[in-house]
Amino acid sequence: MHTFEELSRLFIERFNTDHFPKEPASLYEPNRYFLKLGGKRVRPVLCLMGNELFGDISQDAMHAATAIELFHNFTLIHDDIMDKAPLRRGNETVHQKFGESTALLAGDVMLVAAYEYLNRISPNHSSLIISLFNKTAREVCEGQQLDMDFEKRDNVGYDEYLNMINLKTSVLLAASLKMGTILGGALERNQNLIYEFGRKLGLAFQVQDDYLDAFGDPEKFGKQVGGDIKANKKTFLLIHAFETATPAQKEELHALLNNNSEDKVSQVLNIFKACGVDEWARALKEKYMEQAFDHLEDIAVLTKRKEPLKELALYLTQRQH
Amino acid sequence: MHTFEELSRLFIERFNTDHFPKEPASLYEPNRYFLKLGGKRVRPVLCLMGNELFGDISQDAMHAATAIELFHNFTLIHDDIMDKAPLRRGNETVHQKFGESTALLAGDVMLVAAYEYLNRISPNHSSLIISLFNKTAREVCEGQQLDMDFEKRDNVGYDEYLNMINLKTSVLLAASLKMGTILGGALERNQNLIYEFGRKLGLAFQVQDDYLDAFGDPEKFGKQVGGDIKANKKTFLLIHAFETATPAQKEELHALLNNNSEDKVSQVLNIFKACGVDEWARALKEKYMEQAFDHLEDIAVLTKRKEPLKELALYLTQRQH
C-alpha cells in the first residue's frame, strides 16, 4: 500500500521517459515541451490506487495510467487552442509557442500515443479497458462541446451544468479509478462503486473549484479571486444564484454581467451572499463528498486498503488553493 | 471475388449508418454532415480487397475498413482547419460551417470512433491491427507536419519530399491493404508485399496528381490546371525542376514564384518542359507502377485473385482527372 505522494513519485519516475521519436522535431518537440510543464498527475495515480485497492500494482495498470495521462494532456493542448489560452501552468501554451496548426497535430499524435500504451495491456483485459477509455474520451469531448455551447447561452440550468461538468471533469477521474480496479481483478460491483466514488469526487472537486474562485482566501488561493465572475463564466454559484434570486436581484445580476464595472466582482459576490450561494455550495460539496464516501464504504475490501483514496479525496476537496 | 464498384457499394451500404449518438447535436451534427459529403472510399475498399485476396470478406475486415474511413475523415477535418480550406468536395468544410473549435473537437471524436470499431475486431487479431493502425496514424501526422514545414522552406530536396508524400499519403493506402490481408490470414511475407504494393501505388498516384495539375487536359481535369503552380506548392515537378534547371532557369523560376504575374502558370510550364519535367514525371510514375505490380506479382495467391487490385491500381493512376 502506498500513499498519494509515493504513487505520484513512482508514476512520475516511469512517465518521465520519451514517449515520442526524435524526428520530426517540429511535431514532437511541442509534446515534449508540454509534458515537461508537469502537473499533479492525479488521474494516473487514481488508476494506480484503484489497482492497489485489490492487489499489487501491475505493469498493465502502469500502461493504463500512462495512457490516461497522455490523453489528459491531449485534451489540455486542444482545449487551450479552443479557449485561446496563452498560458498553462505559468508557461506558454503549445499553440502560443508553436502555432495553432502544430498544436492541433501535436495533440492528435498525443492521443495516438495514448492508444499505443493501451495496446500494450494484456489481451485478457485490453478490450474492456479500451472500451471504457473510448467511452470516456467521447464523453470528455461532449463535455467540452457543451461547455462551449453554454458560453453562448444565458439560460443554462443546474441539471445541464451538472451534466456538462460530469462529462468534462468527473468521468475521467471515475474511469481512471475503474481501469485500475478492472486490472486488479475487481468484481463488476466493486468496479461500479469505485466509478461512482470517482464521479462524485469529481463533482465535489468542481464545486470546491467554483467556490474558491469566488470565496477563497486571496492569500491562500494563489491567483486572483473572482476570475470566473469577471469572465462571466458559468459556475455552480452563478447558476444557483440565477435559480434562487428575486426578480430584482436577477435583473441586477444581468446588468452586472453585461457591463464590466470596476466593482463587478464585489457586487456579484454581494448578490451571491444575499442568495445564500456560499452556504449552498459548501453544503453541495459536502453532499457529493458523502455520496462519494458511501460508495467507497460499500466496496468489499478491507477498510485499511481504502485509506489512501480517502486521504486523496480529502486533499483534493479541502484544499484552499 | 468482387470488383471495385461492387466492394465500394457493399462498403458504402454498411458505412451509411449513424456512427454517432444524437446528442449533443452541436458536436455530432458536424460529423454527420461531413461523412455525408461522400468520397470514393478508396481506403476501406483497399482493406476489403486485401481481405478478399485470401478468403471471404470477414466482419473483422468490415470493422477495420470502417475505422480506416473514419480515420481518413478525421485527418481531412483537421487538415482543412490547418490549410484554412473553405471547401471540400464542393461543400463548406466543417470549420467553415461550424467554427474552428467545433471542427477540432468533431475531428477528435471521429478519431475516437475509429478506435471503437477497431476494438470490435476479434481478440486474436486486434492487437496487431491496432498496432499497425497506431503506427500509420502517427506517420500520417508526421507527413502533415512535414508538409507544413516544407511550405516555409524553398530548398526541399527530392528525397525529403518523397518521404513526406510517403508518410502523408502512401502509408495509409498500404496499411489499409495490409490490415485486410492480416485479417484474411495471410503469411507475413504476403502482408509485407501487399504493403509495398500499396506504398508504391500511393507514390505513383501522387506523381500522377502533381502531373495532372500541371499538364492535365483542362477539359478532362475538371478543375483549373496550374493550381499548384499558382500556390507555389511543392510538387514532384517543381522539386525536380529545381534539381535539374540551369542556373539561369533556376533564377527565372525563383522570380516567377516570388511574384504572381498573370502568365506565371504558362511561364513555369515552359521551364518545366525545357527541363524535361513532364517526361521525367511520366517515367517516374511508370517506375512506381512497375515496382507496385512486381510486389503484387510476388504474392503467393492465384493470379486471378489479384485482378481487382490491378484494375483499381490502373484506375487510380491512369485517370485524367
XYZ file of C-alpha atoms in Angstrom:
642
model
C 0.000 0.000 0.000
C 1.292 3.416 -0.941
C 0.307 6.988 -0.203
C -0.557 9.504 -2.903
C 2.925 11.004 -2.693
C 4.604 7.631 -3.075
C 2.459 6.635 -6.035
C 2.910 10.027 -7.591
C 6.685 9.670 -7.327
C 6.536 6.140 -8.717
C 4.399 7.204 -11.649
C 6.375 10.318 -12.496
C 9.608 8.336 -12.454
C 8.205 5.934 -15.058
C 6.383 8.638 -17.006
C 9.479 10.793 -17.440
C 10.681 8.818 -20.409
C 10.495 9.903 -24.022
C 7.101 8.941 -25.427
C 7.922 10.231 -28.901
C 10.570 9.709 -31.579
C 13.201 12.382 -32.164
C 12.025 13.282 -35.680
C 10.265 15.252 -36.975
C 11.250 17.522 -34.093
C 8.788 20.156 -35.345
C 5.970 17.771 -34.373
C 7.324 16.013 -31.291
C 9.252 18.816 -29.591
C 5.965 20.620 -28.714
C 4.725 17.453 -26.997
C 7.945 17.009 -25.047
C 7.749 20.673 -24.041
C 4.172 20.330 -22.826
C 4.747 17.161 -20.824
C 7.713 18.817 -19.113
C 5.405 21.514 -17.733
C 4.423 18.869 -15.209
C 1.168 18.678 -13.315
C -0.084 16.746 -10.305
C -0.687 13.591 -12.365
C -3.830 12.956 -10.285
C -5.581 10.775 -12.873
C -2.852 8.182 -13.404
C -2.319 7.994 -9.643
C -6.042 7.309 -9.242
C -5.608 4.437 -11.686
C -2.732 3.036 -9.620
C -4.742 3.498 -6.393
C -7.706 1.677 -7.896
C -5.338 -1.081 -8.868
C -3.736 -1.277 -5.422
C -7.131 -1.480 -3.766
C -7.246 -5.097 -4.963
C -3.617 -6.188 -5.230
C -0.109 -5.223 -6.208
C 0.375 -2.626 -8.915
C 0.670 -4.394 -12.239
C 2.537 -3.463 -15.397
C -0.852 -3.243 -17.132
C -2.015 -0.621 -14.621
C 1.114 1.378 -15.358
C 0.338 1.236 -19.104
C -3.246 2.352 -18.477
C -2.074 5.151 -16.174
C 0.349 6.366 -18.831
C -2.379 6.305 -21.491
C -4.691 8.273 -19.191
C -2.104 10.970 -18.537
C -1.279 11.280 -22.253
C -4.993 11.529 -23.009
C -5.418 14.222 -20.363
C -2.556 16.217 -21.870
C -4.056 15.811 -25.352
C -7.292 17.382 -24.064
C -5.359 20.227 -22.441
C -3.460 21.051 -25.649
C -6.654 21.098 -27.704
C -8.716 22.893 -25.028
C -6.069 25.617 -24.863
C -6.454 26.163 -28.616
C -10.245 26.423 -28.277
C -10.017 28.704 -25.250
C -7.276 30.800 -26.894
C -5.385 30.466 -23.603
C -1.896 31.994 -23.700
C -0.642 30.304 -20.523
C -0.764 26.861 -18.911
C 0.936 26.253 -15.576
C 2.614 29.632 -15.893
C 4.203 28.802 -19.256
C 3.249 29.419 -22.854
C 0.624 27.030 -24.210
C 1.589 24.851 -27.177
C -0.331 26.885 -29.764
C 1.082 30.114 -28.342
C 4.636 28.846 -28.639
C 4.490 26.683 -31.764
C 1.425 27.881 -33.678
C -2.121 26.547 -33.855
C -1.632 24.025 -36.643
C 1.268 22.342 -34.906
C -0.624 22.340 -31.582
C -3.579 20.673 -33.271
C -1.363 17.998 -34.782
C 0.743 17.561 -31.638
C -2.482 16.920 -29.716
C -3.617 14.382 -32.305
C -0.393 12.443 -32.084
C -0.510 12.616 -28.263
C -3.885 10.832 -28.419
C -2.449 8.191 -30.738
C 0.422 7.695 -28.257
C -2.170 7.073 -25.521
C -3.652 4.272 -27.633
C -0.182 2.815 -28.136
C 0.101 2.316 -24.366
C -3.407 0.860 -24.170
C -2.410 -1.653 -26.829
C 0.340 -2.973 -24.531
C -2.196 -4.169 -21.951
C -2.528 -7.975 -21.796
C -5.179 -9.420 -24.127
C -7.382 -10.695 -21.300
C -8.098 -7.109 -20.215
C -7.308 -4.873 -23.167
C -10.686 -4.874 -24.904
C -12.607 -3.909 -21.750
C -10.090 -1.179 -20.882
C -10.064 0.250 -24.407
C -13.847 0.199 -24.467
C -14.057 2.211 -21.225
C -11.311 4.514 -22.462
C -13.170 5.196 -25.731
C -16.469 5.851 -23.953
C -14.722 8.253 -21.592
C -12.829 10.020 -24.386
C -16.091 10.600 -26.236
C -17.756 11.939 -23.096
C -14.903 14.334 -22.372
C -15.250 15.738 -25.920
C -19.012 16.050 -25.385
C -18.405 17.918 -22.127
C -16.033 20.353 -23.818
C -18.544 20.987 -26.624
C -21.360 21.597 -24.103
C -19.097 23.967 -22.173
C -18.540 25.962 -25.377
C -22.265 25.855 -26.200
C -23.108 27.173 -22.729
C -20.805 30.169 -23.189
C -23.199 31.465 -25.828
C -26.325 30.984 -23.697
C -27.531 32.764 -20.576
C -30.243 30.336 -19.540
C -28.188 27.295 -18.543
C -29.934 25.300 -15.818
C -28.410 23.413 -12.909
C -29.060 19.965 -14.384
C -27.483 20.880 -17.702
C -24.462 22.368 -15.986
C -24.109 19.299 -13.761
C -24.245 17.047 -16.809
C -21.548 19.121 -18.527
C -19.224 19.039 -15.503
C -19.850 15.341 -15.124
C -18.713 14.756 -18.712
C -15.904 17.269 -18.836
C -14.319 16.512 -15.464
C -15.813 13.638 -13.495
C -15.921 10.720 -15.891
C -12.160 10.750 -16.491
C -11.438 10.618 -12.745
C -14.028 7.859 -12.399
C -12.725 5.877 -15.375
C -9.119 6.188 -14.163
C -10.079 4.531 -10.891
C -12.230 1.920 -12.607
C -9.476 0.922 -15.057
C -7.173 0.311 -12.104
C -9.731 -1.899 -10.406
C -10.517 -3.844 -13.596
C -6.814 -4.592 -13.940
C -6.725 -5.535 -10.252
C -9.351 -8.199 -10.892
C -12.198 -6.483 -9.026
C -15.735 -7.787 -9.401
C -18.069 -5.699 -11.536
C -19.992 -4.489 -8.487
C -16.806 -3.064 -6.986
C -15.744 -1.576 -10.330
C -19.022 0.304 -10.494
C -18.769 1.510 -6.906
C -15.304 2.938 -7.447
C -16.542 4.594 -10.631
C -19.334 6.310 -8.714
C -16.876 7.280 -5.978
C -14.702 8.969 -8.598
C -17.637 10.637 -10.294
C -18.950 12.182 -7.089
C -15.449 13.148 -6.045
C -15.096 14.978 -9.360
C -18.324 16.874 -8.774
C -17.262 17.830 -5.238
C -13.918 18.950 -6.627
C -15.593 21.195 -9.208
C -17.949 22.726 -6.645
C -14.900 23.474 -4.494
C -13.103 24.943 -7.504
C -16.022 27.233 -8.317
C -16.398 28.148 -4.628
C -12.739 29.056 -4.113
C -12.688 31.259 -7.188
C -15.384 33.384 -5.570
C -14.922 32.951 -1.826
C -11.336 31.707 -1.478
C -8.839 33.412 0.794
C -6.804 35.576 -1.645
C -3.591 34.797 0.235
C -4.026 31.036 0.119
C -5.746 30.899 -3.269
C -2.619 31.900 -5.168
C -4.452 33.542 -8.022
C -6.812 36.479 -8.232
C -10.180 35.769 -6.619
C -13.191 36.437 -8.849
C -11.679 35.360 -12.173
C -14.776 33.357 -13.098
C -17.038 36.291 -12.224
C -15.018 38.695 -14.348
C -15.170 36.317 -17.306
C -18.943 35.690 -16.854
C -18.079 32.012 -16.592
C -20.933 29.683 -15.816
C -20.271 28.125 -12.435
C -22.290 26.217 -9.854
C -22.548 29.524 -7.994
C -23.787 31.715 -10.825
C -26.316 29.142 -11.979
C -27.681 28.651 -8.481
C -27.838 32.404 -7.970
C -29.962 32.793 -11.098
C -32.225 29.986 -9.954
C -32.847 31.440 -6.497
C -32.511 35.218 -6.930
C -35.506 37.545 -6.635
C -36.607 39.244 -9.890
C -34.795 42.415 -8.757
C -31.581 40.535 -7.951
C -31.790 38.708 -11.277
C -32.040 41.998 -13.111
C -29.069 43.376 -11.208
C -27.061 40.240 -11.932
C -27.834 40.504 -15.649
C -26.806 44.163 -15.631
C -23.526 43.317 -13.862
C -22.715 40.580 -16.375
C -23.449 42.841 -19.307
C -21.058 45.626 -18.392
C -17.714 45.251 -16.731
C -17.810 47.837 -13.974
C -14.818 48.098 -11.653
C -16.668 46.713 -8.652
C -18.291 43.880 -10.625
C -16.716 41.137 -8.511
C -17.733 42.598 -5.145
C -21.239 43.412 -6.405
C -21.783 39.904 -7.744
C -20.406 38.443 -4.512
C -22.915 40.528 -2.583
C -25.760 39.017 -4.563
C -24.265 35.542 -4.148
C -24.212 36.046 -0.380
C -27.695 37.550 -0.316
C -28.944 34.423 -2.127
C -27.037 32.166 0.279
C -24.991 30.754 -2.598
C -21.888 30.350 -0.420
C -23.595 28.181 2.169
C -25.417 26.261 -0.530
C -22.149 25.488 -2.323
C -20.466 24.293 0.883
C -23.426 22.006 1.553
C -23.442 20.761 -2.048
C -19.785 19.828 -1.847
C -20.435 18.004 1.433
C -23.333 16.146 -0.165
C -21.187 14.903 -3.072
C -18.363 14.016 -0.684
C -20.719 11.995 1.492
C -22.100 10.191 -1.516
C -18.554 9.502 -2.714
C -17.547 8.080 0.682
C -20.718 5.979 0.873
C -19.753 4.334 -2.418
C -16.218 3.770 -1.181
C -17.565 2.300 2.061
C -19.626 -0.190 0.058
C -16.646 -1.659 -1.768
C -15.900 -5.122 -0.479
C -12.255 -4.842 0.574
C -10.565 -4.243 3.922
C -11.157 -0.710 5.218
C -7.431 -0.285 5.648
C -6.891 -0.546 1.888
C -9.204 2.395 1.299
C -7.137 4.815 3.370
C -5.026 6.304 0.536
C -8.162 7.015 -1.508
C -9.824 8.741 1.446
C -6.720 10.766 2.050
C -6.520 11.846 -1.591
C -10.224 12.667 -1.716
C -9.893 14.951 1.290
C -6.734 16.529 -0.120
C -8.485 17.315 -3.411
C -11.644 18.733 -1.909
C -10.386 20.503 1.180
C -7.545 22.420 -0.409
C -7.691 26.169 -0.130
C -5.881 26.815 -3.403
C -14.366 -12.061 -55.723
C -15.724 -8.596 -56.284
C -14.818 -5.615 -58.432
C -14.005 -2.211 -57.007
C -17.515 -0.991 -57.780
C -19.125 -3.944 -56.039
C -16.960 -3.605 -52.942
C -17.490 0.120 -52.914
C -21.267 -0.391 -52.984
C -21.047 -3.049 -50.269
C -18.928 -0.823 -48.034
C -20.979 2.324 -48.530
C -24.157 0.420 -47.725
C -22.701 -0.673 -44.384
C -20.956 2.633 -43.724
C -24.098 4.712 -44.191
C -25.276 4.100 -40.671
C -25.111 6.579 -37.829
C -21.711 6.325 -36.161
C -22.556 8.913 -33.523
C -25.209 9.480 -30.850
C -27.895 12.096 -31.416
C -26.752 14.383 -28.589
C -25.037 16.747 -28.219
C -26.053 17.610 -31.767
C -23.652 20.571 -31.720
C -20.784 18.052 -31.645
C -22.085 15.169 -33.728
C -24.077 17.001 -36.421
C -20.819 18.338 -37.954
C -19.505 14.784 -38.236
C -22.713 13.519 -39.813
C -22.578 16.456 -42.225
C -19.004 15.719 -43.220
C -19.496 11.982 -43.744
C -22.493 12.739 -45.972
C -20.247 14.699 -48.337
C -19.192 11.274 -49.577
C -15.916 10.395 -51.239
C -14.643 7.417 -53.206
C -13.976 5.394 -50.044
C -10.821 4.025 -51.707
C -9.020 3.134 -48.459
C -11.699 0.932 -46.886
C -12.222 -0.784 -50.238
C -8.473 -1.497 -50.364
C -8.866 -3.129 -46.944
C -11.699 -5.313 -48.254
C -9.695 -6.164 -51.388
C -6.700 -7.152 -49.282
C -9.026 -9.323 -47.258
C -10.607 -10.951 -50.314
C -7.214 -11.739 -51.767
C -7.032 -14.548 -49.202
C -10.629 -15.515 -48.498
C -14.153 -14.303 -47.959
C -14.693 -10.840 -46.555
C -14.945 -11.082 -42.782
C -16.832 -8.994 -40.270
C -13.463 -8.006 -38.803
C -12.349 -6.626 -42.175
C -15.528 -4.562 -42.298
C -14.747 -3.129 -38.829
C -11.181 -2.306 -39.882
C -12.416 -0.712 -43.128
C -14.873 1.439 -41.176
C -12.143 2.514 -38.739
C -9.873 3.419 -41.663
C -12.518 5.561 -43.353
C -13.357 7.350 -40.073
C -9.656 7.962 -39.503
C -9.273 9.345 -43.034
C -12.185 11.723 -42.446
C -10.678 12.795 -39.111
C -7.485 13.767 -40.946
C -9.465 15.669 -43.594
C -11.399 17.693 -40.989
C -8.212 18.633 -39.136
C -6.178 19.228 -42.334
C -8.882 21.587 -43.588
C -8.518 23.627 -40.384
C -4.734 23.794 -40.804
C -4.983 24.652 -44.505
C -7.788 27.174 -43.854
C -9.653 25.481 -46.713
C -13.177 26.830 -47.234
C -14.386 23.966 -49.432
C -14.186 20.183 -49.504
C -15.874 18.224 -52.287
C -17.625 21.411 -53.362
C -19.188 21.982 -49.944
C -18.256 24.027 -46.924
C -15.590 22.467 -44.718
C -16.529 21.672 -41.124
C -14.667 24.622 -39.591
C -16.120 26.956 -42.204
C -19.663 25.856 -41.401
C -19.493 25.145 -37.660
C -16.450 27.091 -36.418
C -12.881 26.024 -35.728
C -13.328 24.836 -32.155
C -16.176 22.531 -33.053
C -14.284 21.223 -36.086
C -11.302 20.454 -33.876
C -13.469 18.579 -31.392
C -15.546 16.857 -34.075
C -12.302 15.556 -35.583
C -11.120 14.327 -32.187
C -14.302 12.390 -31.580
C -14.170 10.988 -35.141
C -10.761 9.510 -34.286
C -12.149 8.019 -31.072
C -14.995 6.487 -33.115
C -12.391 4.861 -35.382
C -10.853 3.202 -32.317
C -14.284 1.991 -31.245
C -14.551 -0.002 -34.479
C -11.017 -1.343 -34.076
C -11.963 -2.569 -30.612
C -14.672 -4.774 -32.146
C -12.112 -6.852 -34.027
C -11.678 -10.384 -32.619
C -9.022 -10.697 -29.912
C -6.784 -12.961 -31.976
C -6.142 -10.123 -34.446
C -6.988 -6.888 -32.660
C -3.611 -6.117 -31.092
C -1.713 -6.476 -34.385
C -4.281 -4.398 -36.285
C -4.345 -1.645 -33.645
C -0.562 -1.590 -33.591
C -0.388 -1.087 -37.375
C -3.187 1.476 -37.178
C -1.344 3.469 -34.484
C 1.929 3.403 -36.392
C 0.150 4.594 -39.516
C -1.782 7.314 -37.678
C 1.471 8.657 -36.243
C 3.102 8.626 -39.666
C 0.194 10.470 -41.297
C 0.507 13.195 -38.627
C 4.260 13.338 -39.268
C 3.623 13.706 -43.006
C 1.201 16.573 -42.446
C 3.692 18.333 -40.155
C 6.497 17.922 -42.719
C 4.186 19.262 -45.435
C 3.589 22.387 -43.310
C 7.313 22.682 -42.559
C 8.134 22.490 -46.264
C 5.781 25.368 -47.062
C 8.147 27.660 -45.194
C 11.275 26.427 -46.970
C 12.453 26.800 -50.551
C 15.223 24.205 -50.529
C 13.238 20.984 -50.189
C 15.027 18.094 -51.885
C 13.547 15.142 -53.759
C 14.263 12.616 -51.003
C 12.652 14.780 -48.338
C 9.610 15.381 -50.498
C 9.329 11.667 -51.272
C 9.494 10.868 -47.552
C 6.753 13.398 -46.818
C 4.430 12.044 -49.541
C 5.139 8.524 -48.370
C 4.014 9.427 -44.834
C 1.156 11.721 -45.742
C -0.413 9.624 -48.489
C 1.143 6.226 -49.139
C 1.304 4.543 -45.738
C -2.460 4.733 -45.183
C -3.177 3.073 -48.548
C -0.524 0.466 -47.754
C -1.792 -0.155 -44.214
C -5.393 -0.446 -45.417
C -4.404 -3.274 -47.741
C -2.197 -4.903 -45.126
C -4.924 -4.882 -42.459
C -7.222 -6.672 -44.875
C -4.594 -9.338 -45.558
C -3.783 -9.813 -41.860
C -7.475 -10.417 -41.201
C -7.536 -12.792 -44.175
C -4.857 -14.905 -42.512
C -2.041 -14.033 -44.943
C 1.517 -15.013 -44.108
C 3.802 -12.195 -43.027
C 5.698 -12.294 -46.314
C 2.492 -11.674 -48.256
C 1.390 -8.960 -45.804
C 4.631 -7.099 -46.446
C 4.359 -7.493 -50.210
C 0.856 -6.038 -50.273
C 2.049 -3.193 -48.042
C 4.816 -2.363 -50.528
C 2.347 -2.645 -53.405
C 0.125 -0.066 -51.667
C 3.012 2.198 -50.826
C 4.315 2.323 -54.400
C 0.794 2.714 -55.728
C 0.400 5.738 -53.454
C 3.590 7.290 -54.777
C 2.517 6.692 -58.398
C -0.863 8.218 -57.554
C 0.769 11.358 -56.135
C 3.101 11.761 -59.118
C 0.043 11.493 -61.371
C -1.789 14.031 -59.214
C 1.079 16.517 -59.442
C 1.432 15.844 -63.184
C -2.238 16.389 -63.994
C -2.335 19.657 -62.101
C 0.327 20.994 -64.475
C -0.121 19.041 -67.712
C -3.676 17.713 -67.490
C -6.200 18.280 -70.262
C -8.280 21.198 -68.908
C -11.474 19.663 -70.296
C -10.954 16.288 -68.639
C -9.239 17.565 -65.478
C -12.398 19.187 -64.142
C -10.590 21.886 -62.214
C -8.301 24.691 -63.253
C -4.924 23.479 -64.451
C -1.939 25.081 -62.702
C -3.429 25.424 -59.211
C -0.298 24.027 -57.579
C 1.900 26.380 -59.591
C -0.166 29.408 -58.635
C 0.029 28.454 -54.948
C 3.805 27.773 -55.128
C 3.019 24.308 -53.860
C 5.924 21.912 -53.621
C 5.299 19.084 -56.071
C 7.352 16.327 -57.656
C 7.552 18.586 -60.715
C 8.750 21.762 -59.038
C 11.319 19.936 -56.943
C 12.701 18.078 -59.942
C 12.780 21.304 -61.952
C 14.896 22.983 -59.293
C 17.213 19.986 -59.199
C 17.805 19.914 -62.959
C 17.411 23.528 -64.107
C 20.349 25.590 -65.362
C 21.406 28.497 -63.100
C 19.541 30.893 -65.430
C 16.355 28.783 -65.353
C 16.605 28.498 -61.576
C 16.784 32.250 -61.260
C 13.795 32.673 -63.561
C 11.841 30.067 -61.576
C 12.600 31.854 -58.300
C 11.492 35.164 -59.828
C 8.242 33.598 -61.062
C 7.482 32.119 -57.634
C 8.159 35.395 -55.889
C 5.710 37.499 -57.855
C 2.385 36.408 -59.180
C 2.439 37.648 -62.753
C -0.544 36.864 -64.958
C 1.330 34.398 -67.128
C 3.016 32.659 -64.188
C 1.490 29.268 -64.983
C 2.473 29.250 -68.651
C 5.965 30.573 -67.865
C 6.575 27.925 -65.208
C 5.238 25.254 -67.544
C 7.704 26.414 -70.192
C 10.574 25.904 -67.791
C 9.153 22.523 -66.720
C 9.092 21.455 -70.375
C 12.557 22.857 -71.062
C 13.852 20.776 -68.130
C 12.002 17.699 -69.373
C 9.992 17.550 -66.181
C 6.885 16.234 -67.973
C 8.645 13.216 -69.442
C 10.511 12.603 -66.222
C 7.246 12.569 -64.234
C 5.602 10.144 -66.652
C 8.615 7.848 -66.354
C 8.643 8.186 -62.555
C 5.006 7.178 -62.341
C 5.687 4.187 -64.566
C 8.628 3.205 -62.364
C 6.495 3.217 -59.211
C 3.687 1.371 -61.002
C 6.091 -1.311 -62.183
C 7.511 -1.704 -58.688
C 3.987 -1.924 -57.315
C 2.997 -4.609 -59.796
C 6.208 -6.540 -59.149
C 5.279 -6.734 -55.454
C 1.758 -7.820 -56.342
C 3.144 -10.459 -58.710
C 5.258 -11.870 -55.871
C 2.304 -12.538 -53.594
C 1.647 -16.230 -53.349
C -2.000 -16.496 -54.401
C -3.693 -17.335 -57.691
C -3.180 -14.632 -60.316
C -6.927 -14.482 -60.857
C -7.466 -13.203 -57.320
C -5.210 -10.236 -57.998
C -7.323 -8.905 -60.867
C -9.474 -6.441 -58.855
C -6.353 -4.879 -57.305
C -4.723 -4.481 -60.710
C -7.878 -2.938 -62.079
C -8.101 -0.472 -59.182
C -4.410 0.410 -59.442
C -4.793 1.243 -63.109
C -7.982 3.209 -62.450
C -6.250 5.300 -59.777
C -3.119 6.045 -61.750
C -4.391 6.373 -65.289
C -7.274 8.715 -64.601
C -7.199 12.031 -66.410
C -8.996 13.917 -63.646
